C-alpha positions as a Python dict, from the first residue, in 0.01 Angstrom:
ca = {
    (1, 'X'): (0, 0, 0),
    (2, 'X'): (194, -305, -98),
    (3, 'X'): (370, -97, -410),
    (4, 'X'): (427, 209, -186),
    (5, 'X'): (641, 8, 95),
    (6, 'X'): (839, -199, -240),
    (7, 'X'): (933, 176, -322),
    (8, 'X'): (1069, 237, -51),
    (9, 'X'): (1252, -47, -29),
    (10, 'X'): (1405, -13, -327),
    (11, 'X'): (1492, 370, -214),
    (12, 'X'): (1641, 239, 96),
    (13, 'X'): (1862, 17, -110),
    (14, 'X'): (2010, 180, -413),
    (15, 'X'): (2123, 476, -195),
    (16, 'X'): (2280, 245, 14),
    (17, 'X'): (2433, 42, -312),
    (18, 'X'): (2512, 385, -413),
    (19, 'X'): (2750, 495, -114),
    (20, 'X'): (3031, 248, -276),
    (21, 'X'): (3207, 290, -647),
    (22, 'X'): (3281, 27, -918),
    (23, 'X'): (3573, -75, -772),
    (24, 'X'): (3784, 58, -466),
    (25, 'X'): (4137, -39, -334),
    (26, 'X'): (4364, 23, 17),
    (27, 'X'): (4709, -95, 98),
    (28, 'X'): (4896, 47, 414),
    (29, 'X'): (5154, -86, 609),
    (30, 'X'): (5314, 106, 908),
    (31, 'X'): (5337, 71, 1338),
    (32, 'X'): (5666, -3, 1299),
    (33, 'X'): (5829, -190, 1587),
    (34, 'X'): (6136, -285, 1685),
    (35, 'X'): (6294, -593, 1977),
    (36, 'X'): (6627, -571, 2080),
    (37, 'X'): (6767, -942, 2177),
    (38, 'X'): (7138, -988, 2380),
    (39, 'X'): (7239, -1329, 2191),
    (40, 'X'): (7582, -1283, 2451),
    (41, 'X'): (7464, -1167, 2782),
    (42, 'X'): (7803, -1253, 2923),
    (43, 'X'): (7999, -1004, 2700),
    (44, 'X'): (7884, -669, 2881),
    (45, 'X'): (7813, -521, 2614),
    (46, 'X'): (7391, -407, 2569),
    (47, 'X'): (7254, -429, 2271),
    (48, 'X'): (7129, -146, 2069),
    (49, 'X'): (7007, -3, 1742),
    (50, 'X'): (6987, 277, 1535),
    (51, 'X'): (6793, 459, 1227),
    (52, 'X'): (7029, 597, 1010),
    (53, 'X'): (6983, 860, 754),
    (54, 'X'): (6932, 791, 421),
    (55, 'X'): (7222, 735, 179),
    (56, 'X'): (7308, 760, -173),
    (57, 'X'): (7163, 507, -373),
    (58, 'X'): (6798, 483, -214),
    (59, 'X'): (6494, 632, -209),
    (60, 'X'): (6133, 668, -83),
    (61, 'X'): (5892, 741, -431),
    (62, 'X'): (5501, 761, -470),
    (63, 'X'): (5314, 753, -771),
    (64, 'X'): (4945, 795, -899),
    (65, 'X'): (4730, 768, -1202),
    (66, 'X'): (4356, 785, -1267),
    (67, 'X'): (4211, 755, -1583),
    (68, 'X'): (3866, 846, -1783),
    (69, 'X'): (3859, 685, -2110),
    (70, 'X'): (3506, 761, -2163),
    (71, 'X'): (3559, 1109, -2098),
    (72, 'X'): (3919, 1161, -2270),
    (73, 'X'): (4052, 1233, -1927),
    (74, 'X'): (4399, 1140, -1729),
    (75, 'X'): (4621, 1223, -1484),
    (76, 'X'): (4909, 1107, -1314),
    (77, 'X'): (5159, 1264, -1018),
    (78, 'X'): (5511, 1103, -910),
    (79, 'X'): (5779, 1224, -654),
    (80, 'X'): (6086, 1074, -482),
    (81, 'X'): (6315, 1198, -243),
    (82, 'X'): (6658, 1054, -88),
    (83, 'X'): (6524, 1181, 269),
    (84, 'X'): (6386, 850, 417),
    (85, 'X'): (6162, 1008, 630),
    (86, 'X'): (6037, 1364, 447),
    (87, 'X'): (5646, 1307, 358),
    (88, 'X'): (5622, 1231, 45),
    (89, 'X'): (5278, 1287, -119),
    (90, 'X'): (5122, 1196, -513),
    (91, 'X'): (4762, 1244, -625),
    (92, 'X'): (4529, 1222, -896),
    (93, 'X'): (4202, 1308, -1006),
    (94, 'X'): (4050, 1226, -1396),
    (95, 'X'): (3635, 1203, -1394),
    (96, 'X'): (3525, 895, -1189),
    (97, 'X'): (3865, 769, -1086),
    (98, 'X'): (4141, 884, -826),
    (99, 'X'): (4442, 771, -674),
    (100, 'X'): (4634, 853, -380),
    (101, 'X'): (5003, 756, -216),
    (102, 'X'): (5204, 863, 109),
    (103, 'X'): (5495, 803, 268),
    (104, 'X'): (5475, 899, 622),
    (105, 'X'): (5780, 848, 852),
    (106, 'X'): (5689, 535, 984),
    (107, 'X'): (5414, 415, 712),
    (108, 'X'): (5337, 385, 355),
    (109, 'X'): (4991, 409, 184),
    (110, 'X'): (4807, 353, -160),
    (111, 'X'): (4446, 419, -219),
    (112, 'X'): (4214, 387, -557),
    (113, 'X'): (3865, 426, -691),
    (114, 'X'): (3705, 361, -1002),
    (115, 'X'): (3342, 482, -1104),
    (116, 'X'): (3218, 520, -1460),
    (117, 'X'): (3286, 310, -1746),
    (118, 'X'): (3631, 344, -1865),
    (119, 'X'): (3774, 442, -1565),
    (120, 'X'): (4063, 301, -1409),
    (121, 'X'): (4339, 386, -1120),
    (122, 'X'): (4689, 260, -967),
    (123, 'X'): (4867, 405, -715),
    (124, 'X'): (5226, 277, -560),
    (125, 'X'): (5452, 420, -266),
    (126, 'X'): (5775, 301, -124),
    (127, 'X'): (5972, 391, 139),
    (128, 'X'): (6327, 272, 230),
    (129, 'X'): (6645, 96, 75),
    (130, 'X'): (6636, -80, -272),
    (131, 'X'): (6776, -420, -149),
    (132, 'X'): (7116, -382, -101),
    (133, 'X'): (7272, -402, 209),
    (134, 'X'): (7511, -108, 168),
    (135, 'X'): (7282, 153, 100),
    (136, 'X'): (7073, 197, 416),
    (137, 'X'): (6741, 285, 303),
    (138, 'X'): (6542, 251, 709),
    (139, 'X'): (6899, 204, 767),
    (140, 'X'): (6944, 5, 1073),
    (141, 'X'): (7250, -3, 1258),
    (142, 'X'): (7286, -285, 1470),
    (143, 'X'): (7545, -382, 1751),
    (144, 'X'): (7754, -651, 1818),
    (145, 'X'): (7589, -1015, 1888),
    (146, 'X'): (7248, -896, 1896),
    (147, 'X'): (6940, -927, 1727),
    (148, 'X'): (6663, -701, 1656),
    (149, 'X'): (6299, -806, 1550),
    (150, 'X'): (6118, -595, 1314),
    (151, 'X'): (5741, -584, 1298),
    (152, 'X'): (5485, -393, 1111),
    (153, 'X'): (5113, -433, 1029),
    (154, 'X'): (4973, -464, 700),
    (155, 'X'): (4657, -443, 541),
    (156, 'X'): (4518, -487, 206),
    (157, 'X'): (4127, -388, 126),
    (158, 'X'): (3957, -414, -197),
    (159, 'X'): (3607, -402, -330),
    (160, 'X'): (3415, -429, -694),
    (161, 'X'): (3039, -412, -749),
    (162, 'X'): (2788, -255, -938),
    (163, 'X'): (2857, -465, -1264),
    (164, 'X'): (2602, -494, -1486),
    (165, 'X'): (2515, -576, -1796),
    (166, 'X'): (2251, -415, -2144),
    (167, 'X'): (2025, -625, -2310),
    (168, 'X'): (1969, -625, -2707),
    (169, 'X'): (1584, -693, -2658),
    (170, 'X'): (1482, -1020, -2637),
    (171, 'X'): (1781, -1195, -2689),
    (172, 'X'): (2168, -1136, -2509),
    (173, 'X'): (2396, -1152, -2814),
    (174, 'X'): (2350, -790, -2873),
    (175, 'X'): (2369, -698, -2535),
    (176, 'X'): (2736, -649, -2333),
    (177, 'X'): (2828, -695, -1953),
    (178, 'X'): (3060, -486, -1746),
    (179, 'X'): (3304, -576, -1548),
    (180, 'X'): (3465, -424, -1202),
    (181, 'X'): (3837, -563, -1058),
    (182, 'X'): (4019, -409, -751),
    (183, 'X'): (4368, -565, -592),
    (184, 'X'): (4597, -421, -304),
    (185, 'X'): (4949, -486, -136),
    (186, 'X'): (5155, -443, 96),
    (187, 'X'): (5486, -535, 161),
    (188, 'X'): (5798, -549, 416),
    (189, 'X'): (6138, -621, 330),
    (190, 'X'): (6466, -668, 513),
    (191, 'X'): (6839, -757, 343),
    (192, 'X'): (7169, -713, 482),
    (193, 'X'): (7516, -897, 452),
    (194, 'X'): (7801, -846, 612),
    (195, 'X'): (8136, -1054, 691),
    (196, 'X'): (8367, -1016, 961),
    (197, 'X'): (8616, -1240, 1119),
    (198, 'X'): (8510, -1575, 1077),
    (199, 'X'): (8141, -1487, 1039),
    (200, 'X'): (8015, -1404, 679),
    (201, 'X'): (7623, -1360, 661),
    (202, 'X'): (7352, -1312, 374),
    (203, 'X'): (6973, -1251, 421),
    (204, 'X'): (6709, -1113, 246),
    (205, 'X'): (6320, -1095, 364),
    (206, 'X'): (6019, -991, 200),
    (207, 'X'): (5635, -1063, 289),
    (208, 'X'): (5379, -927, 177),
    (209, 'X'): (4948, -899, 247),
    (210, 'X'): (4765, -901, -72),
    (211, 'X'): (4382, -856, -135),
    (212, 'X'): (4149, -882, -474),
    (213, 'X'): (3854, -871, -617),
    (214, 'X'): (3591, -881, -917),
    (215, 'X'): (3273, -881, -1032),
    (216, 'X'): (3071, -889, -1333),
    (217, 'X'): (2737, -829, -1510),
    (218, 'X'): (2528, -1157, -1534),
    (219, 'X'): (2268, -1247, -1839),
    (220, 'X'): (1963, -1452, -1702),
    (221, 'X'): (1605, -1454, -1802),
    (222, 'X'): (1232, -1427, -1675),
    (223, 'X'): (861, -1501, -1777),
    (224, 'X'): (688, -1205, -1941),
    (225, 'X'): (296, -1298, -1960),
    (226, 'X'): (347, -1085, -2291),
    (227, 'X'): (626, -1193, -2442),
    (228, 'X'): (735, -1552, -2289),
    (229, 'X'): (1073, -1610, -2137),
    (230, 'X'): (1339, -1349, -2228),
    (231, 'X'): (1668, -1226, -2104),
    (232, 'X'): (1728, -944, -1843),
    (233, 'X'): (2026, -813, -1731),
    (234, 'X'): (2137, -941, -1376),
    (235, 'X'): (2377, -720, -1166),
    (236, 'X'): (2729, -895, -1093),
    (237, 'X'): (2746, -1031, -679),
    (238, 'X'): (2972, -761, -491),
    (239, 'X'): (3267, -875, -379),
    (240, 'X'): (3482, -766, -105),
    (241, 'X'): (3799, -839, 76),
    (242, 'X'): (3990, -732, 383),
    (243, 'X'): (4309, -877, 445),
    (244, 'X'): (4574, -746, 733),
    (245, 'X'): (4848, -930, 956),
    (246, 'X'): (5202, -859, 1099),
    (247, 'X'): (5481, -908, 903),
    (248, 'X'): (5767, -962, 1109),
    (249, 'X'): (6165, -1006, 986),
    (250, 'X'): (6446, -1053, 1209),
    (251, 'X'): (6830, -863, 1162),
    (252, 'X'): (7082, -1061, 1351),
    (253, 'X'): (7429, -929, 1414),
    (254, 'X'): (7670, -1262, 1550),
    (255, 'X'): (8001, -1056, 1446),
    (256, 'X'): (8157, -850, 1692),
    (257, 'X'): (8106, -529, 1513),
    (258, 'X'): (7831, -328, 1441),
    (259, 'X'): (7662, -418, 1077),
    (260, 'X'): (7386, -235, 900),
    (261, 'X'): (7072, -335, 709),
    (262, 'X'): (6820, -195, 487),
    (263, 'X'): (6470, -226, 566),
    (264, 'X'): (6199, -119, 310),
    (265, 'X'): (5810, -114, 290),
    (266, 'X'): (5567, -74, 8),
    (267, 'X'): (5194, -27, -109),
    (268, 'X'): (5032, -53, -458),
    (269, 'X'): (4665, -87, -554),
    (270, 'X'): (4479, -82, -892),
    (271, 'X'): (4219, -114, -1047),
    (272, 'X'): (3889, -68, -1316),
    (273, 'X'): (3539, -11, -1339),
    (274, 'X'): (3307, -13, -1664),
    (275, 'X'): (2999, 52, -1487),
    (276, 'X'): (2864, 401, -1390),
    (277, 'X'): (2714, 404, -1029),
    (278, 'X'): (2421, 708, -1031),
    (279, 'X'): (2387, 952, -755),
    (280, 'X'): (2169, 853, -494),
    (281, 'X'): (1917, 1142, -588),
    (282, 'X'): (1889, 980, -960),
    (283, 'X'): (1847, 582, -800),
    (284, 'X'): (1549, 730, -571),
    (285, 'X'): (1408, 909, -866),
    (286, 'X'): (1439, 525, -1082),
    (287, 'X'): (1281, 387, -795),
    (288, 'X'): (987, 602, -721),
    (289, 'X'): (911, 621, -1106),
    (290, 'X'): (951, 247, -1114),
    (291, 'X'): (655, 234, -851),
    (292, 'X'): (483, 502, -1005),
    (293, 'X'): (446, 267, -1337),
    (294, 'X'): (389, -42, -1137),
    (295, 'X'): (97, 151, -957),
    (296, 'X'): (-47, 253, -1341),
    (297, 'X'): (-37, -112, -1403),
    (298, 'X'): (-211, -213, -1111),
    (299, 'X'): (-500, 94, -1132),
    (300, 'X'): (-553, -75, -1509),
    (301, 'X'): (-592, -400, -1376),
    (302, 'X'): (-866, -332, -1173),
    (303, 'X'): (-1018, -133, -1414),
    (304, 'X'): (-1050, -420, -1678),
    (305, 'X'): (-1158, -644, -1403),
    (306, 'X'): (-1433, -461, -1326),
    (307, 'X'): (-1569, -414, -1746),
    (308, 'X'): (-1532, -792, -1740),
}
């Protein structure tokens, strides 16, 4: 009774371990908003922005690559367009690993998994000007003594597991340990300089939300009534992270003209895995046949128990 509810413990839990990959990565920013702020309420004039199109000069691009070492398979896709806000898409497919970018008209997005030894993925979009001023990527447009706050949310996500490592035996040295690594960002960035009159202005903003994380394949060892202590192979401890905040920059405008800025935002995530993670249909079978042995054992046991 006792080995029939272990098995399906360990059923319960390797299809569970089973529902995530080696390694797995998400960066988004987007829910872009924007605060309009009279610095001069007494000059009747009210204060107001606009997007402009894109100009010459920037660009919104996305990329992907997955790769399958073990398998001699890779892929890769990458687009860019001068149309801020067309949708913009790359993917990627090779074995266990994909990738994934967007640009959406008020977002960006990277995505990444990894599953199989050898397998690896990175994945970038951007969307917006390339830092200078006087090409308007988001181009803003702002008016006369007035400032506008921009805010977006951001989120970074990452997750390795499933590391583990093979044994030569009885001893470790001829064994080897896999490893799983996942990392994620996402960025805003605002620049803009203008001069006018007596006012002459330079600023430049970035901030970004970043997330990582690892995990390998352990070596320890147990008592074997046969052979002593000797070394197993312990799985690597999963690891996990889940970052997201607001980024917030601020375009102010204290010339009496209108002046214009370039606001940008990115994603990127990569990442590896060396470990393969079965289908949940192969860890049940492992687990049943495990208990299927331990129940042999036990039947033996008793068996010699009862000749003695």
């Amino acid at each position: 009774m006792l080995v029939s509810r272990l098995a399906a413990a360990c059923v319960l839990s390797v299809v569970s371990a089973s529902a995530m990959a080696g390694s797995y990565s998400l960066a988004q920013v987007g829910d872009l908003t924007f605060t309009l702020i009279d610095l001069d309420p007494t000059d009747g004039i009210d204060p107001s922005y606009t997007l402009l199109a894109l100009q010459a000069g920037s660009f919104s691009s996305v990329s992907a690559t997955a790769n399958d070492t073990a398998q001699g398979w890779s892929e890769s896709e990458s687009r860019s367009r001068n149309l801020s806000f067309y949708p913009l898409d790359a993917t990627a497919e090779a074995g266990g690993a994909s990738a994934q970018a967007q640009v959406r008209p008020d977002a960006v997005s990277a995505s990444g998994v990894a599953n199989g030894p050898g397998t690896s993925y990175n994945a970038a979009a951007s969307s917006g000007g390339n830092g200078y001023y006087y090409y308007a990527g988001y181009g803003i447009e702002l008016s006369a003594r007035s400032a506008l706050v921009v805010s977006a949310t951001a989120s970074a996500q990452t997750w390795a597991g499933n590391a583990t490592c093979t044994t030569g035996g009885i001893s470790y040295y001829y064994g080897s340990c896999g490893s799983e690594a996942a990392s994620a960002s996402a960025s805003l960035n605002l620049s803009y300089s203008y001069s006018s009159g007596t006012t002459s202005t330079q600023y430049s903003f970035a901030d970004q939300v970043m997330a990582s994380s690892s995990a390998a394949g352990t070596y320890g060892y147990q008592y074997d009534p046969y052979y002593g202590y000797r070394y197993v192979a312990l799985p690597g401890v999963d690891q996990g992270q889940d970052n997201s905040r607001v980024l917030t920059a601020v375009f102010t405008n204290s010339s009496d003209v209108f002046q214009n800025a370039s606001l940008g935002l990115a994603a990127s995530v990569q990442g590896s895995a060396t470990t393969m993670v079965p289908e949940p249909s192969t860890l049940a079978m492992q687990a049943l046949g495990l208990a299927g042995i331990a129940g042999l054992v036990a039947r033996r046991r008793r068996a010699r128990s009862r000749q003695a």
